[in-house]
PDB file of C-alpha atoms in Angstrom:
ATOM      1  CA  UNK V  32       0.000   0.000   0.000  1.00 48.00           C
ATOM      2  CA  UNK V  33       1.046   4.161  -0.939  1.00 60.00           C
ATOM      3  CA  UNK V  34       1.773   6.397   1.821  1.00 84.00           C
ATOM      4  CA  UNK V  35      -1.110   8.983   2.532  1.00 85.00           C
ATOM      5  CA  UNK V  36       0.624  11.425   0.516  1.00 92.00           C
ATOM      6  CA  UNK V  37       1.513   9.087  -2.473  1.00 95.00           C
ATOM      7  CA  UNK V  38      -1.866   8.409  -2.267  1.00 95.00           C
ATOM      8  CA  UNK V  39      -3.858  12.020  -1.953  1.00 96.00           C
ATOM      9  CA  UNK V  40      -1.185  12.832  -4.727  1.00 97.00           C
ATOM     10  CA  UNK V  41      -3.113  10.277  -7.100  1.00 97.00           C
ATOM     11  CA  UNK V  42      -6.238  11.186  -5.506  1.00 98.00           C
ATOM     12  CA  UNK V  43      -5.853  14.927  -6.775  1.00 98.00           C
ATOM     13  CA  UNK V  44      -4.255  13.515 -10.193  1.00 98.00           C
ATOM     14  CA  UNK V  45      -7.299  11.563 -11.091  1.00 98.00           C
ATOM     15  CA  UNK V  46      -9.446  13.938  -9.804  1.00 98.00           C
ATOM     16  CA  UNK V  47      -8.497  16.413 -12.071  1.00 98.00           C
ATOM     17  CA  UNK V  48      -8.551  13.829 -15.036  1.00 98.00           C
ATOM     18  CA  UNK V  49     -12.148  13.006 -13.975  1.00 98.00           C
ATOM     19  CA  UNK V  50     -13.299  16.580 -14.043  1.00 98.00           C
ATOM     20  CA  UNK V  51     -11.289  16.871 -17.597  1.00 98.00           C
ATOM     21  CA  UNK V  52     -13.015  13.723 -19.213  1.00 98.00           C
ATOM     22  CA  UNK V  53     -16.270  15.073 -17.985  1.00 98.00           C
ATOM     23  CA  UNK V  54     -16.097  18.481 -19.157  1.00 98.00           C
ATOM     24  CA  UNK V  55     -15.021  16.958 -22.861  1.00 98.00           C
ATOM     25  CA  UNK V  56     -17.125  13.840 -23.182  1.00 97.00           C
ATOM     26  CA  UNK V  57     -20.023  14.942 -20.822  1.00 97.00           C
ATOM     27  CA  UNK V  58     -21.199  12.776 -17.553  1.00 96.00           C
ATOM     28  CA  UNK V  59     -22.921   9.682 -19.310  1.00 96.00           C
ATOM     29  CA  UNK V  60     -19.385   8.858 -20.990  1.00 97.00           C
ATOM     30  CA  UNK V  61     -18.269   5.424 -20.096  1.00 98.00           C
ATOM     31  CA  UNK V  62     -14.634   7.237 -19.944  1.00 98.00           C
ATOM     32  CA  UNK V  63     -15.990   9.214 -16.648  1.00 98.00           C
ATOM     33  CA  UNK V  64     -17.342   6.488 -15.274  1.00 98.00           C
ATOM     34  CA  UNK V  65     -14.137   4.178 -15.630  1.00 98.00           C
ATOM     35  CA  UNK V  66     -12.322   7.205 -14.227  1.00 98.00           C
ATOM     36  CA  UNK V  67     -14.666   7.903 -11.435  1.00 98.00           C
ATOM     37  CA  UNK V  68     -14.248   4.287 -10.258  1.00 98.00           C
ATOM     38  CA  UNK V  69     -11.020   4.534 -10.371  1.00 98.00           C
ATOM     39  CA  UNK V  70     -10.915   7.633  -8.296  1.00 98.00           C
ATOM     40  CA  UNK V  71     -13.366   6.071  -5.835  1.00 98.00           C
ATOM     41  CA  UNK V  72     -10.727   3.031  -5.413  1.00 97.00           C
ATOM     42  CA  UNK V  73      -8.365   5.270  -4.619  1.00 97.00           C
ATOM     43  CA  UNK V  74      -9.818   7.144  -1.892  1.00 97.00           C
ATOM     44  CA  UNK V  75     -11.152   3.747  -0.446  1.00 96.00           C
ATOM     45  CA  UNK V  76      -7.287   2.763  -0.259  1.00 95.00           C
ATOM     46  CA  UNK V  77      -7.012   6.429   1.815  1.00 94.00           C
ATOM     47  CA  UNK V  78      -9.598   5.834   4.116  1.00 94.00           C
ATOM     48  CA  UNK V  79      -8.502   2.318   4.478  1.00 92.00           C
ATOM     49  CA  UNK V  80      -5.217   3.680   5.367  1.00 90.00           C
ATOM     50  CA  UNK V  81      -6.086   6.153   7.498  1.00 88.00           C
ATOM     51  CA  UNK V  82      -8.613   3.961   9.491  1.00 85.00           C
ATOM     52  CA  UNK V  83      -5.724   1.547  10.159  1.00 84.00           C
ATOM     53  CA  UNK V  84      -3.207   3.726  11.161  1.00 77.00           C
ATOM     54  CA  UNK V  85      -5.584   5.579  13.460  1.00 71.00           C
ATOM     55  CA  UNK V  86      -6.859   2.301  14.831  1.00 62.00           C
ATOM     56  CA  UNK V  87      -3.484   1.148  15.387  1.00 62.00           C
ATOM     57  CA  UNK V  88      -2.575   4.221  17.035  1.00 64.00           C
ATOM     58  CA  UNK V  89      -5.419   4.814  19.340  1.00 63.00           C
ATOM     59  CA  UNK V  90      -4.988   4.709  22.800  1.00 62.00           C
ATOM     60  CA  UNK V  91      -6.810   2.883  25.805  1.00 59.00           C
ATOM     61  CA  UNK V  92      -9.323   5.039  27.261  1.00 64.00           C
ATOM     62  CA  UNK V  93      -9.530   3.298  31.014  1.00 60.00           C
TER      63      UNK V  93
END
């Protein structure tokens, strides 16, 4: 797995590309939607990453 920043790095990337392919081809385009799934798989590695870290790192509250 990317580091966060790797990650939000190719988050922002593809975002940008999604917005780009939508803009040219309109929303219904099955190039958006590839990209858009794409960009969704990406920010569930993110939040997949974050949640583990922050699990791992949390401390006992008793």
């Amino acid at each position: 797995m990317s580091e966060p920043r790797q990650i939000k790095d190719k988050i922002e990337r593809n975002r940008q590309e999604l917005s780009r392919l939508a803009e040219n081809h309109g929303m219904q385009d099955n190039k958006v939607l590839q990209q858009s799934m794409v960009l969704d798989e990406l920010i569930n590695e993110y939040n997949r990453f974050k949640y583990k870290t922050g699990f791992m790192n949390r401390q006992p509250i008793a």
